[in-house]
Short mmCIF file of C-alpha atoms and ligand atoms in Angstrom, two decimals:
data_model
loop_
_atom_site.label_atom_id
_atom_site.label_comp_id
_atom_site.label_asym_id
_atom_site.label_seq_id
_atom_site.Cartn_x
_atom_site.Cartn_y
_atom_site.Cartn_z
CA UNK O 1 83.51 96.16 136.01
CA UNK O 2 84.47 96.41 132.35
CA UNK O 3 87.90 97.37 131.03
CA UNK O 4 86.94 100.97 130.14
CA UNK O 5 85.78 101.59 133.71
CA UNK O 6 88.70 99.80 135.37
CA UNK O 7 91.24 101.71 133.27
CA UNK O 8 89.87 105.00 134.64
CA UNK O 9 89.43 104.10 138.32
CA UNK O 10 92.05 101.45 139.21
CA UNK O 11 94.85 103.84 140.28
CA UNK O 12 92.71 105.38 143.02
CA UNK O 13 91.97 102.01 144.63
CA UNK O 14 95.27 102.03 146.60
CA UNK O 15 97.69 104.41 148.38
CA UNK O 16 95.01 107.08 148.31
CA UNK O 17 94.53 108.86 151.63
CA UNK O 18 93.24 112.18 150.39
CA UNK O 19 90.25 113.62 148.55
CA UNK O 20 91.98 113.96 145.15
CA UNK O 21 90.04 112.84 142.09
CA UNK O 22 93.33 112.14 140.33
CA UNK O 23 96.51 111.06 142.15
CA UNK O 24 99.21 113.60 143.04
CA UNK O 25 102.87 112.92 142.17
CA UNK O 26 104.99 111.91 145.17
CA UNK O 27 108.55 112.96 144.36
CA UNK O 28 110.02 112.61 147.83
CA UNK O 29 112.63 109.85 147.86
CA UNK O 30 112.39 109.41 151.64
CA UNK O 31 109.57 109.31 154.17
CA UNK O 32 109.39 110.48 157.75
CA UNK O 33 109.53 107.55 160.13
CA UNK O 34 107.68 107.08 163.38
CA UNK O 35 109.46 108.24 166.56
CA UNK O 36 110.02 104.60 167.46
CA UNK O 37 111.75 103.94 164.12
CA UNK O 38 110.82 101.97 161.04
CA UNK O 39 107.86 99.63 161.18
CA UNK O 40 106.88 97.02 158.62
CA UNK O 41 104.66 98.40 155.89
CA UNK O 42 105.67 102.06 156.30
CA UNK O 43 106.80 104.09 153.33
CA UNK O 44 110.58 104.16 153.67
CA UNK O 45 112.66 104.77 150.56
CA UNK O 46 111.35 105.28 147.04
CA UNK O 47 113.35 102.56 145.26
CA UNK O 48 111.64 100.00 147.50
CA UNK O 49 108.14 101.40 147.21
CA UNK O 50 106.35 104.67 146.59
CA UNK O 51 102.68 105.65 146.23
CA UNK O 52 102.82 106.35 142.48
CA UNK O 53 104.43 103.01 141.73
CA UNK O 54 101.97 101.17 143.95
CA UNK O 55 99.11 102.87 142.11
CA UNK O 56 100.57 102.11 138.68
CA UNK O 57 101.12 98.47 139.66
CA UNK O 58 97.51 98.33 140.79
CA UNK O 59 96.42 99.53 137.34
CA UNK O 60 98.56 96.84 135.66
CA UNK O 61 97.25 94.12 137.97
CA UNK O 62 93.64 95.11 137.45
CA UNK O 63 93.92 95.44 133.67
CA UNK O 64 95.62 92.04 133.20
CA UNK O 65 93.51 90.39 135.94
CA UNK O 66 96.60 89.19 137.81
CA UNK O 67 97.33 88.91 141.54
CA UNK O 68 100.54 90.98 141.56
CA UNK O 69 102.51 93.37 139.37
CA UNK O 70 105.99 94.87 139.35
CA UNK O 71 106.82 98.00 137.34
CA UNK O 72 110.23 98.54 135.76
CA UNK O 73 112.08 101.35 134.02
CA UNK O 74 111.89 99.63 130.61
CA UNK O 75 110.45 96.60 128.86
CA UNK O 76 113.81 94.84 128.70
CA UNK O 77 114.33 95.46 132.43
CA UNK O 78 111.03 93.63 133.00
CA UNK O 79 112.10 90.72 130.76
CA UNK O 80 115.47 90.68 132.49
CA UNK O 81 113.76 90.31 135.89
CA UNK O 82 111.78 87.29 134.65
CA UNK O 83 114.99 85.61 133.44
CA UNK O 84 116.95 86.49 136.57
CA UNK O 85 114.21 84.95 138.70
CA UNK O 86 115.25 81.60 137.17
CA UNK O 87 118.43 79.74 138.18
CA UNK O 88 121.63 79.61 136.12
CA UNK O 89 121.55 76.39 134.03
CA UNK O 90 117.77 76.55 133.66
CA UNK O 91 116.57 76.21 130.07
CA UNK O 92 114.05 78.39 128.28
CA UNK O 93 112.27 78.13 124.94
CA UNK O 94 111.80 81.42 123.12
CA UNK O 95 110.47 82.34 119.63
CA UNK O 96 113.03 82.60 116.84
CA UNK O 97 111.43 85.90 115.80
CA UNK O 98 111.22 87.30 119.36
CA UNK O 99 111.55 91.09 119.80
CA UNK O 100 115.17 91.84 118.77
CA UNK O 101 116.04 93.54 122.08
CA UNK O 102 115.00 90.45 124.04
CA UNK O 103 117.06 88.26 121.71
CA UNK O 104 120.05 90.45 122.48
CA UNK O 105 119.29 90.33 126.22
CA UNK O 106 119.23 86.52 126.20
CA UNK O 107 122.30 86.10 123.98
CA UNK O 108 124.56 88.81 125.40
CA UNK O 109 123.63 88.89 129.09
CA UNK O 110 121.59 85.86 130.14
CA UNK O 111 123.60 83.15 128.35
CA UNK O 112 126.89 84.32 129.92
CA UNK O 113 125.00 84.32 133.28
CA UNK O 114 124.21 80.63 132.68
CA UNK O 115 120.75 80.55 131.14
CA UNK O 116 120.24 78.02 128.35
CA UNK O 117 117.96 79.06 125.53
CA UNK O 118 116.55 77.63 122.31
CA UNK O 119 115.17 80.10 119.78
CA UNK O 120 112.63 78.15 117.75
CA UNK O 121 109.53 78.32 115.56
CA UNK O 122 106.73 78.38 118.10
CA UNK O 123 103.76 78.31 115.74
CA UNK O 124 104.21 74.52 115.74
CA UNK O 125 103.26 72.92 119.08
CA UNK O 126 105.09 69.68 118.31
CA UNK O 127 108.28 71.63 117.65
CA UNK O 128 108.01 73.20 121.12
CA UNK O 129 107.38 69.79 122.71
CA UNK O 130 110.44 68.40 120.91
CA UNK O 131 112.67 71.10 122.45
CA UNK O 132 111.54 70.65 126.05
CA UNK O 133 114.14 68.98 128.27
CA UNK O 134 114.47 68.25 132.00
CA UNK O 135 115.86 71.75 132.68
CA UNK O 136 113.15 73.63 130.79
CA UNK O 137 111.58 76.03 133.27
CA UNK O 138 110.03 78.68 131.09
CA UNK O 139 108.41 79.05 127.67
CA UNK O 140 108.44 82.62 126.38
CA UNK O 141 105.58 83.60 124.09
CA UNK O 142 105.26 86.71 121.96
CA UNK O 143 102.11 86.77 119.87
CA UNK O 144 101.63 88.38 117.41
CA UNK O 145 105.40 88.18 116.88
CA UNK O 146 107.56 91.01 115.71
CA UNK O 147 107.67 91.82 112.84
CA UNK O 148 106.23 88.78 111.05
CA UNK O 149 103.04 88.59 113.13
CA UNK O 150 103.19 84.87 113.61
CA UNK O 151 100.55 83.66 116.02
CA UNK O 152 101.23 81.30 118.91
CA UNK O 153 98.49 79.44 120.77
CA UNK O 154 98.72 80.78 124.33
CA UNK O 155 96.30 78.25 125.81
CA UNK O 156 97.97 75.21 124.23
CA UNK O 157 101.52 76.40 125.00
CA UNK O 158 100.62 77.16 128.64
CA UNK O 159 99.19 73.67 128.99
CA UNK O 160 102.27 72.12 127.43
CA UNK O 161 104.50 74.13 129.79
CA UNK O 162 102.52 73.03 132.86
CA UNK O 163 102.54 69.38 131.79
CA UNK O 164 106.33 69.60 131.81
CA UNK O 165 106.87 71.47 135.06
CA UNK O 166 107.54 74.81 133.36
CA UNK O 167 105.72 78.12 133.21
CA UNK O 168 104.52 80.26 130.31
CA UNK O 169 105.35 83.95 130.10
CA UNK O 170 103.67 86.11 127.43
CA UNK O 171 105.04 89.40 126.10
CA UNK O 172 101.70 91.17 125.70
CA UNK O 173 103.15 94.52 124.58
CA UNK O 174 101.52 94.59 121.15
CA UNK O 175 97.99 93.36 121.95
CA UNK O 176 97.72 94.98 125.42
CA UNK O 177 95.07 93.59 127.81
CA UNK O 178 92.46 95.31 125.66
CA UNK O 179 93.04 92.85 122.81
CA UNK O 180 94.46 89.78 124.60
CA UNK O 181 94.32 88.42 128.16
CA UNK O 182 97.14 85.83 128.53
CA UNK O 183 96.58 85.07 132.23
CA UNK O 184 92.98 84.10 131.52
CA UNK O 185 94.25 81.81 128.74
CA UNK O 186 96.47 79.94 131.20
CA UNK O 187 99.77 81.85 131.15
CA UNK O 188 101.60 82.41 134.45
CA UNK O 189 103.31 85.71 133.72
CA UNK O 190 102.72 88.65 131.41
CA UNK O 191 105.42 91.17 130.51
CA UNK O 192 105.04 94.55 128.86
CA UNK O 193 107.04 97.28 127.36
CA UNK O 194 104.76 100.02 128.68
CA UNK O 195 106.79 102.35 126.45
CA UNK O 196 104.36 101.36 123.71
CA UNK O 197 100.55 101.35 123.97
CA UNK O 198 100.23 101.86 127.73
CA UNK O 199 102.26 105.07 127.42
CA UNK O 200 100.68 105.64 124.03
CA UNK O 201 102.28 108.99 123.21
CA UNK O 202 105.93 108.08 122.49
CA UNK O 203 107.18 109.96 125.54
CA UNK O 204 107.69 107.47 128.42
CA UNK O 205 109.94 104.43 128.79
CA UNK O 206 108.68 101.63 131.02
CA UNK O 207 108.10 97.94 131.56
CA UNK O 208 106.08 95.60 133.75
CA UNK O 209 105.61 92.03 134.92
CA UNK O 210 102.15 90.85 135.99
CA UNK O 211 101.72 87.48 137.71
CA UNK O 212 98.75 85.15 137.93
CA UNK O 213 99.77 84.26 141.50
CA UNK O 214 101.61 86.18 144.18
CA UNK O 215 103.89 83.21 144.76
CA UNK O 216 107.57 82.60 145.46
CA UNK O 217 108.44 83.23 141.84
CA UNK O 218 106.77 86.61 141.90
CA UNK O 219 108.58 87.48 145.14
CA UNK O 220 111.86 86.77 143.36
CA UNK O 221 110.83 89.12 140.55
CA UNK O 222 109.98 91.70 143.22
CA UNK O 223 113.46 91.19 144.69
CA UNK O 224 115.08 91.79 141.29
CA UNK O 225 112.99 94.96 141.00
CA UNK O 226 113.87 96.39 144.42
CA UNK O 227 117.44 95.14 144.77
CA UNK O 228 118.32 95.14 141.06
CA UNK O 229 117.01 98.70 141.05
CA UNK O 230 115.65 99.19 137.48
CA UNK O 231 112.59 101.02 138.83
CA UNK O 232 110.51 103.73 137.12
CA UNK O 233 110.33 107.24 138.57
CA UNK O 234 107.19 108.47 140.38
CA UNK O 235 106.56 110.85 137.45
CA UNK O 236 106.73 108.01 134.92
CA UNK O 237 104.38 105.87 137.02
CA UNK O 238 101.98 108.78 137.29
CA UNK O 239 102.11 109.40 133.54
CA UNK O 240 101.54 105.73 132.75
CA UNK O 241 98.56 105.46 135.08
CA UNK O 242 97.20 108.61 133.43
CA UNK O 243 97.71 107.29 129.88
CA UNK O 244 96.02 104.02 130.73
CA UNK O 245 92.73 105.83 131.37
CA UNK O 246 92.34 106.20 127.60
CA UNK O 247 93.95 102.87 126.63
CA UNK O 248 90.69 101.01 125.85
CA UNK O 249 89.52 103.76 123.49
CA UNK O 250 92.93 104.21 121.90
CA UNK O 251 93.14 100.47 121.20
CA UNK O 252 89.73 100.51 119.55
CA UNK O 253 91.01 103.26 117.24
CA UNK O 254 94.30 101.44 116.54
CA UNK O 255 92.40 98.21 115.75
CA UNK O 256 90.01 99.98 113.40
CA UNK O 257 92.61 102.04 111.52
CA UNK O 258 94.99 99.10 111.14
CA UNK O 259 92.21 96.91 109.72
CA UNK O 260 91.42 99.61 107.14
CA UNK O 261 95.08 100.03 106.16
CA UNK O 262 95.75 96.27 106.03
CA UNK O 263 92.86 95.79 103.58
CA UNK O 264 94.11 98.66 101.43
CA UNK O 265 97.66 97.29 101.34
CA UNK O 266 96.43 93.80 100.55
CA UNK O 267 94.87 95.09 97.33
CA UNK O 268 97.79 97.29 96.28
CA UNK O 269 99.82 96.09 93.24
CA UNK O 270 103.14 97.22 94.80
CA UNK O 271 102.55 94.99 97.82
CA UNK O 272 103.54 91.33 97.73
CA UNK O 273 102.22 90.25 101.12
CA UNK O 274 100.56 91.76 104.19
CA UNK O 275 101.04 90.40 107.71
CA UNK O 276 98.08 91.35 109.86
CA UNK O 277 96.36 88.77 112.09
CA UNK O 278 92.96 90.28 111.39
CA UNK O 279 93.11 89.30 107.71
CA UNK O 280 91.39 86.00 106.88
CA UNK O 281 94.39 85.15 104.68
CA UNK O 282 96.86 85.40 107.61
CA UNK O 283 98.41 82.04 108.54
CA UNK O 284 97.51 82.42 112.23
CA UNK O 285 94.13 84.05 111.77
CA UNK O 286 92.10 81.21 113.25
CA UNK O 287 94.07 81.10 116.53
CA UNK O 288 94.27 84.91 116.64
CA UNK O 289 90.51 85.06 116.29
CA UNK O 290 90.15 82.62 119.20
CA UNK O 291 92.49 84.40 121.62
CA UNK O 292 92.29 88.08 120.62
CA UNK O 293 89.37 90.46 120.90
CA UNK O 294 91.00 92.97 118.52
CA UNK O 295 93.94 92.57 116.14
CA UNK O 296 96.03 95.55 117.15
CA UNK O 297 97.69 98.50 115.47
CA UNK O 298 100.75 96.85 113.92
CA UNK O 299 101.06 95.82 110.28
CA UNK O 300 104.04 94.50 108.36
CA UNK O 301 104.12 94.11 104.59
CA UNK O 302 106.51 92.98 101.89
CA UNK O 303 106.81 95.21 98.88
CA UNK O 304 107.21 93.73 95.44
CA UNK O 305 110.82 94.95 95.18
CA UNK O 306 114.24 95.26 96.78
CA UNK O 307 115.51 96.59 100.12
CA UNK O 308 116.41 99.90 98.45
CA UNK O 309 112.92 100.27 97.03
CA UNK O 310 111.42 99.58 100.46
CA UNK O 311 113.69 102.25 101.99
CA UNK O 312 112.64 104.67 99.17
CA UNK O 313 108.95 104.09 99.87
CA UNK O 314 109.42 104.78 103.58
CA UNK O 315 111.31 107.93 102.60
CA UNK O 316 108.36 109.27 100.63
CA UNK O 317 105.83 109.57 103.45
CA UNK O 318 104.56 113.03 104.29
CA UNK O 319 102.34 112.23 107.25
CA UNK O 320 103.55 108.87 108.54
CA UNK O 321 106.70 109.48 110.58
CA UNK O 322 109.94 107.63 109.88
CA UNK O 323 110.75 106.11 113.24
CA UNK O 324 111.17 102.84 115.03
CA UNK O 325 109.10 101.70 118.01
CA UNK O 326 105.33 101.73 118.14
CA UNK O 327 102.18 102.37 120.04
CA UNK O 328 101.96 106.15 119.76
CA UNK O 329 98.92 108.17 118.70
CA UNK O 330 100.95 109.22 115.64
CA UNK O 331 101.56 106.74 112.82
CA UNK O 332 105.17 105.75 112.14
CA UNK O 333 106.87 103.27 109.83
CA UNK O 334 110.30 101.88 109.16
CA UNK O 335 112.39 99.56 107.04
CA UNK O 336 112.58 97.02 109.85
CA UNK O 337 115.72 95.15 108.85
CA UNK O 338 117.86 98.32 108.95
CA UNK O 339 116.47 99.05 112.38
CA UNK O 340 117.19 95.59 113.81
CA UNK O 341 120.73 95.55 112.45
CA UNK O 342 123.14 92.68 113.04
CA UNK O 343 121.51 89.26 113.40
CA UNK O 344 118.20 90.36 111.89
CA UNK O 345 116.18 87.61 110.20
CA UNK O 346 113.57 90.06 108.90
CA UNK O 347 112.99 89.99 105.11
CA UNK O 348 114.80 92.88 103.43
CA UNK O 349 111.68 94.07 101.58
CA UNK O 350 109.61 94.38 104.75
CA UNK O 351 108.08 97.62 106.01
CA UNK O 352 106.53 97.78 109.46
CA UNK O 353 103.84 100.33 110.32
CA UNK O 354 102.62 101.40 113.73
CA UNK O 355 99.16 102.63 112.81
CA UNK O 356 98.19 105.66 114.89
CA UNK O 357 94.96 107.46 115.56
CA UNK O 358 94.89 109.97 112.71
CA UNK O 359 91.85 109.81 110.40
CA UNK O 360 92.16 106.63 108.32
CA UNK O 361 91.55 108.54 105.07
CA UNK O 362 94.56 110.79 105.69
CA UNK O 363 96.71 107.72 106.31
CA UNK O 364 95.39 106.01 103.16
CA UNK O 365 96.20 109.11 101.06
CA UNK O 366 99.76 109.16 102.42
CA UNK O 367 100.24 105.44 101.75
CA UNK O 368 98.81 105.84 98.25
CA UNK O 369 101.26 108.62 97.33
CA UNK O 370 104.27 106.93 98.99
CA UNK O 371 103.61 103.70 97.08
CA UNK O 372 102.99 105.44 93.73
CA UNK O 373 105.74 105.52 91.13
CA UNK O 374 105.89 109.30 90.73
C1 LIG I 401 109.71 97.57 122.63
C2 LIG I 401 109.46 96.16 122.99
C3 LIG I 401 110.12 95.58 124.09
C4 LIG I 401 111.22 96.29 124.87
O1 LIG I 401 110.77 97.37 125.59
P1 LIG I 401 111.66 98.65 125.99
O2 LIG I 401 110.66 99.47 126.73
O3 LIG I 401 112.16 99.26 124.72
O4 LIG I 401 112.77 98.18 126.84
C5 LIG I 401 109.80 94.26 124.41
N1 LIG I 401 108.90 93.57 123.71
C6 LIG I 401 108.24 94.09 122.66
C7 LIG I 401 107.25 93.26 121.92
C8 LIG I 401 108.49 95.40 122.25
O5 LIG I 401 107.85 95.91 121.20
#
């Protein structure tokens, strides 16, 4: 089946013992046991397993074409589980422009725990190879990166990882499985902040790990989920499975609107540079074109001016909301460096837009007036 069909039907493939067309929400935290006591495989206690989470994990697994999935209460909880499934003293390679929250997670929590990490430019394969050492167990990929949209070659990096006894894990939050399928390109793990496009309406926090194999490593991630306890509620799982039914069509709209806006910005005199992987002028366009089936809803651009001018432009929008985060049906934008705060390496004249699903002409009119000098 194709993605549009799978997105609609996957949740009902498991934990479905009744005639519902859509799943009910199971809020009970405990389940009645058999008279003889607990038997393996029974529902027991909701932190360990519940029908809504099992259904949501089925959706994730089916959409990413993995063998197993674990849902978490946030994207950073999912990333944290991947790192904690390693051993202290293991070494990881991670992009220098990785999502700021994951940089903080590695520096403030995982390094004190014992993890070794090198934050490097990962657009250059040789540079990655040069940083691999005998303890390197994982290469973290985020492509397109945030907010500079640099493109990393998932297939080549996965191969390099495997040649050196490591695995590749791809943060696929921005592209979603509609635009990019990392496991099919050779990656071992995919992580998501499902807060973004999976949720799609800026009203649910969530994260996920999807694995190519249900192996020992995945079982360790499952252990971190159940015993670490950063699990999503049944309501959140239900909402996420519901939102995913429209994900393929929402992504088509995000791709289309972002392409229109990126072209407009590229020709605007106030704009110095546009970062969008769909543009032929983008440094990573060739690789993006090879590994993505759509270029996503995120655009960054540098204005021809200072940080204050960038903040002023953001302040002039009437339709585009001033907010961080991304992936909602409504368009939002922000002066990214202010948002990232301490340690940010983002250029100070950079504005990041999450292009929503409004009519493109309305968005263009708002951009036009916000960028004008009046
Ligand atoms: C938002 C985001 C995360 C973190 O997810 P939370 O749900 O906020 O914890 C991780 N990676 C990327 C690329 C993100 O955009």
